[in-house]
PDB file of C-alpha atoms in Angstrom:
ATOM      1  CA  UNK A 203      -4.072   9.794   8.269  1.00 40.00           C
ATOM      2  CA  UNK A 204      -1.289   9.931   5.775  1.00 42.00           C
ATOM      3  CA  UNK A 205       1.229   8.364   5.405  1.00 44.00           C
ATOM      4  CA  UNK A 206       3.594   6.393   3.056  1.00 47.00           C
ATOM      5  CA  UNK A 207       4.241   3.444   4.916  1.00 52.00           C
ATOM      6  CA  UNK A 208       6.728   0.465   3.353  1.00 60.00           C
ATOM      7  CA  UNK A 209       6.959  -2.957   4.774  1.00 63.00           C
ATOM      8  CA  UNK A 210       9.799  -2.142   7.613  1.00 64.00           C
ATOM      9  CA  UNK A 211       6.808   0.045   9.038  1.00 64.00           C
ATOM     10  CA  UNK A 212       4.342  -2.858   9.169  1.00 67.00           C
ATOM     11  CA  UNK A 213       4.821  -4.320  13.050  1.00 65.00           C
ATOM     12  CA  UNK A 214       2.853  -7.403  13.491  1.00 69.00           C
ATOM     13  CA  UNK A 215       1.512  -7.955  17.118  1.00 73.00           C
ATOM     14  CA  UNK A 216       0.417 -11.799  18.500  1.00 80.00           C
ATOM     15  CA  UNK A 217      -4.064 -11.070  18.599  1.00 79.00           C
ATOM     16  CA  UNK A 218      -5.672 -14.223  19.843  1.00 84.00           C
ATOM     17  CA  UNK A 219      -8.921 -12.337  18.886  1.00 82.00           C
ATOM     18  CA  UNK A 220      -8.308 -12.478  15.132  1.00 74.00           C
ATOM     19  CA  UNK A 221      -8.989 -15.462  12.706  1.00 72.00           C
ATOM     20  CA  UNK A 222      -5.314 -15.125  11.629  1.00 68.00           C
ATOM     21  CA  UNK A 223      -3.998 -14.826  15.559  1.00 75.00           C
ATOM     22  CA  UNK A 224      -1.938 -11.682  14.538  1.00 67.00           C
ATOM     23  CA  UNK A 225      -2.853  -8.247  13.982  1.00 69.00           C
ATOM     24  CA  UNK A 226      -0.620  -5.458  12.002  1.00 67.00           C
ATOM     25  CA  UNK A 227      -0.160  -2.128  13.077  1.00 63.00           C
ATOM     26  CA  UNK A 228       1.592   0.711  11.406  1.00 59.00           C
ATOM     27  CA  UNK A 229       4.582   2.665  12.800  1.00 57.00           C
ATOM     28  CA  UNK A 230       6.567   5.879  11.689  1.00 52.00           C
ATOM     29  CA  UNK A 231       3.924   8.550  11.983  1.00 44.00           C
ATOM     30  CA  UNK A 232       6.442  11.057  12.186  1.00 45.00           C
ATOM     31  CA  UNK A 233       5.768  10.703   8.903  1.00 48.00           C
ATOM     32  CA  UNK A 234       2.277  11.012   8.211  1.00 54.00           C
ATOM     33  CA  UNK A 235      -0.284  14.266   8.657  1.00 56.00           C
ATOM     34  CA  UNK A 236      -3.633  13.884   9.667  1.00 57.00           C
ATOM     35  CA  UNK A 237      -6.517  14.912   7.122  1.00 59.00           C
ATOM     36  CA  UNK A 238      -9.599  16.173   9.537  1.00 63.00           C
ATOM     37  CA  UNK A 239     -13.163  14.287   8.064  1.00 68.00           C
ATOM     38  CA  UNK A 240     -14.321  16.411   5.394  1.00 66.00           C
ATOM     39  CA  UNK A 241     -10.712  17.635   4.055  1.00 62.00           C
ATOM     40  CA  UNK A 242      -9.900  16.220   0.297  1.00 56.00           C
ATOM     41  CA  UNK A 243      -5.613  16.234   0.669  1.00 50.00           C
ATOM     42  CA  UNK A 244      -2.602  17.166   2.453  1.00 50.00           C
ATOM     43  CA  UNK A 245      -0.648  19.424  -0.204  1.00 49.00           C
ATOM     44  CA  UNK A 246       3.415  19.979  -0.017  1.00 44.00           C
ATOM     45  CA  UNK A 247       3.939  16.806   1.576  1.00 45.00           C
ATOM     46  CA  UNK A 248       7.557  16.152   1.218  1.00 48.00           C
ATOM     47  CA  UNK A 249       7.700  12.991   4.017  1.00 49.00           C
ATOM     48  CA  UNK A 250       8.250   9.151   3.500  1.00 50.00           C
ATOM     49  CA  UNK A 251       9.357   6.388   1.040  1.00 58.00           C
ATOM     50  CA  UNK A 252       9.349   8.045  -2.822  1.00 67.00           C
ATOM     51  CA  UNK A 253       8.592   4.050  -3.749  1.00 74.00           C
ATOM     52  CA  UNK A 254       6.346   3.725  -1.534  1.00 80.00           C
ATOM     53  CA  UNK A 255       4.654   7.052  -3.277  1.00 84.00           C
ATOM     54  CA  UNK A 256       1.507   7.511  -4.909  1.00 87.00           C
ATOM     55  CA  UNK A 257       2.958   9.327  -8.558  1.00 88.00           C
ATOM     56  CA  UNK A 258       1.005  12.287  -7.776  1.00 89.00           C
ATOM     57  CA  UNK A 259       2.699  12.733  -4.487  1.00 83.00           C
ATOM     58  CA  UNK A 260       5.586  12.281  -6.108  1.00 80.00           C
ATOM     59  CA  UNK A 261       4.847  15.102  -8.362  1.00 84.00           C
ATOM     60  CA  UNK A 262       2.797  17.415  -6.271  1.00 84.00           C
ATOM     61  CA  UNK A 263       3.554  16.802  -3.106  1.00 79.00           C
ATOM     62  CA  UNK A 264      -0.120  16.461  -2.510  1.00 80.00           C
ATOM     63  CA  UNK A 265      -1.351  13.516  -0.638  1.00 81.00           C
ATOM     64  CA  UNK A 266      -4.579  12.336  -0.226  1.00 85.00           C
ATOM     65  CA  UNK A 267      -6.732   8.621   1.022  1.00 88.00           C
ATOM     66  CA  UNK A 268      -6.193   7.873  -2.863  1.00 92.00           C
ATOM     67  CA  UNK A 269      -2.537   7.934  -2.724  1.00 90.00           C
ATOM     68  CA  UNK A 270      -2.301   5.806   1.177  1.00 87.00           C
ATOM     69  CA  UNK A 271      -4.271   3.047  -1.247  1.00 92.00           C
ATOM     70  CA  UNK A 272      -2.008   3.558  -3.164  1.00 93.00           C
ATOM     71  CA  UNK A 273       0.859   2.994  -1.139  1.00 89.00           C
ATOM     72  CA  UNK A 274      -1.049   0.165   0.807  1.00 91.00           C
ATOM     73  CA  UNK A 275      -0.785  -1.517  -3.478  1.00 94.00           C
ATOM     74  CA  UNK A 276       3.016  -1.023  -3.496  1.00 93.00           C
ATOM     75  CA  UNK A 277       2.631  -3.385   0.293  1.00 90.00           C
ATOM     76  CA  UNK A 278       0.696  -5.821  -1.026  1.00 92.00           C
ATOM     77  CA  UNK A 279       2.384  -7.035  -4.049  1.00 94.00           C
ATOM     78  CA  UNK A 280       6.017  -6.184  -2.275  1.00 92.00           C
ATOM     79  CA  UNK A 281       5.433  -9.049   0.559  1.00 89.00           C
ATOM     80  CA  UNK A 282       3.168 -11.141  -1.907  1.00 91.00           C
ATOM     81  CA  UNK A 283       6.042 -11.066  -4.438  1.00 91.00           C
ATOM     82  CA  UNK A 284       8.541 -10.966  -2.564  1.00 89.00           C
ATOM     83  CA  UNK A 285      10.511  -8.158  -4.339  1.00 89.00           C
ATOM     84  CA  UNK A 286      10.976  -4.389  -3.897  1.00 89.00           C
ATOM     85  CA  UNK A 287       9.510  -1.698  -5.946  1.00 90.00           C
ATOM     86  CA  UNK A 288      13.657  -0.960  -6.274  1.00 87.00           C
ATOM     87  CA  UNK A 289      16.403  -2.281  -6.807  1.00 87.00           C
ATOM     88  CA  UNK A 290      20.122  -1.115  -6.524  1.00 84.00           C
ATOM     89  CA  UNK A 291      22.587  -1.129  -8.789  1.00 85.00           C
ATOM     90  CA  UNK A 292      25.841   0.462  -8.156  1.00 88.00           C
ATOM     91  CA  UNK A 293      24.982   1.742  -5.332  1.00 85.00           C
ATOM     92  CA  UNK A 294      22.372   3.970  -6.575  1.00 85.00           C
ATOM     93  CA  UNK A 295      18.181   3.179  -5.800  1.00 82.00           C
ATOM     94  CA  UNK A 296      16.148   3.173  -8.481  1.00 85.00           C
ATOM     95  CA  UNK A 297      12.617   1.783  -9.571  1.00 86.00           C
ATOM     96  CA  UNK A 298      12.553  -2.628 -10.021  1.00 90.00           C
ATOM     97  CA  UNK A 299      11.382  -2.780 -14.025  1.00 90.00           C
ATOM     98  CA  UNK A 300       9.793  -6.006 -12.906  1.00 89.00           C
ATOM     99  CA  UNK A 301       7.528  -4.416  -9.939  1.00 92.00           C
ATOM    100  CA  UNK A 302       4.885  -5.912  -9.475  1.00 92.00           C
ATOM    101  CA  UNK A 303       5.563  -9.465 -10.896  1.00 91.00           C
ATOM    102  CA  UNK A 304       3.106 -11.706  -8.886  1.00 95.00           C
ATOM    103  CA  UNK A 305       4.289 -15.244  -8.956  1.00 94.00           C
ATOM    104  CA  UNK A 306       2.033 -18.163 -10.570  1.00 95.00           C
ATOM    105  CA  UNK A 307      -0.234 -19.134  -8.341  1.00 94.00           C
ATOM    106  CA  UNK A 308      -1.523 -15.449  -6.910  1.00 95.00           C
ATOM    107  CA  UNK A 309      -4.821 -15.801  -5.700  1.00 95.00           C
ATOM    108  CA  UNK A 310      -6.431 -13.468  -8.599  1.00 96.00           C
ATOM    109  CA  UNK A 311      -8.508 -11.425  -6.272  1.00 97.00           C
ATOM    110  CA  UNK A 312      -5.722 -10.789  -4.508  1.00 96.00           C
ATOM    111  CA  UNK A 313      -3.614  -9.853  -7.313  1.00 97.00           C
ATOM    112  CA  UNK A 314      -6.456  -7.634  -8.942  1.00 97.00           C
ATOM    113  CA  UNK A 315      -6.951  -5.630  -6.179  1.00 98.00           C
ATOM    114  CA  UNK A 316      -3.848  -5.038  -5.426  1.00 97.00           C
ATOM    115  CA  UNK A 317      -3.176  -3.741  -9.060  1.00 97.00           C
ATOM    116  CA  UNK A 318      -6.873  -1.332  -8.670  1.00 98.00           C
ATOM    117  CA  UNK A 319      -4.478   0.060  -5.472  1.00 96.00           C
ATOM    118  CA  UNK A 320      -1.250   0.784  -8.292  1.00 96.00           C
ATOM    119  CA  UNK A 321      -3.834   2.532 -10.413  1.00 96.00           C
ATOM    120  CA  UNK A 322      -1.783   5.444 -12.024  1.00 94.00           C
ATOM    121  CA  UNK A 323      -5.366   7.805 -11.798  1.00 95.00           C
ATOM    122  CA  UNK A 324      -6.470   8.448  -8.705  1.00 95.00           C
ATOM    123  CA  UNK A 325     -10.054   8.231  -9.276  1.00 95.00           C
ATOM    124  CA  UNK A 326      -9.819   4.370 -10.461  1.00 97.00           C
ATOM    125  CA  UNK A 327      -7.953   3.496  -6.740  1.00 97.00           C
ATOM    126  CA  UNK A 328     -10.352   1.835  -4.183  1.00 97.00           C
ATOM    127  CA  UNK A 329     -11.430   3.427  -1.230  1.00 95.00           C
ATOM    128  CA  UNK A 330     -10.150   2.181   1.947  1.00 91.00           C
ATOM    129  CA  UNK A 331     -13.622   0.669   2.603  1.00 93.00           C
ATOM    130  CA  UNK A 332     -13.334  -1.206  -0.231  1.00 96.00           C
ATOM    131  CA  UNK A 333     -10.202  -2.521   0.316  1.00 94.00           C
ATOM    132  CA  UNK A 334     -11.731  -3.680   4.118  1.00 91.00           C
ATOM    133  CA  UNK A 335     -13.847  -5.480   2.143  1.00 94.00           C
ATOM    134  CA  UNK A 336     -12.162  -7.693  -0.476  1.00 96.00           C
ATOM    135  CA  UNK A 337      -9.647  -8.525   1.840  1.00 92.00           C
ATOM    136  CA  UNK A 338     -12.263 -10.035   4.539  1.00 92.00           C
ATOM    137  CA  UNK A 339     -13.561 -11.889   1.273  1.00 94.00           C
ATOM    138  CA  UNK A 340     -10.703 -13.736   0.638  1.00 94.00           C
ATOM    139  CA  UNK A 341     -10.328 -14.549   4.264  1.00 89.00           C
ATOM    140  CA  UNK A 342     -13.775 -15.804   4.419  1.00 90.00           C
ATOM    141  CA  UNK A 343     -13.245 -17.660   1.629  1.00 89.00           C
ATOM    142  CA  UNK A 344      -9.732 -19.079   3.462  1.00 81.00           C
ATOM    143  CA  UNK A 345     -12.042 -20.483   6.022  1.00 72.00           C
TER     144      UNK A 345
END
């Protein structure tokens, strides 16, 4: 599934079975498309929020699992830094020149993972299996 989530579309649900007591749920599936198990991309995709979409999606309309990783990196950076990837100046939205801007004390593994997700070159972005494993390791280190 490919969508370009933004923080407004991530809901947190109480979950007593989770170590953190929460489970994240992504909404707004009207902007998603289904990729089969062997598919590598979807073409002519125009949904989503531009500042959460990977550069290749904005330029070609071609989404992939790597473009999902990019969008996830944007969310990681925005939620941790509390700074959006866009700013509104005189009623016009544009890219935030200070994004991403992680605050002092940001755990290096978290920041490095977010930066890897935000790689311009698709092949350098981590796969979601690696993202999940990295986040799980970070959680284990907190306990």
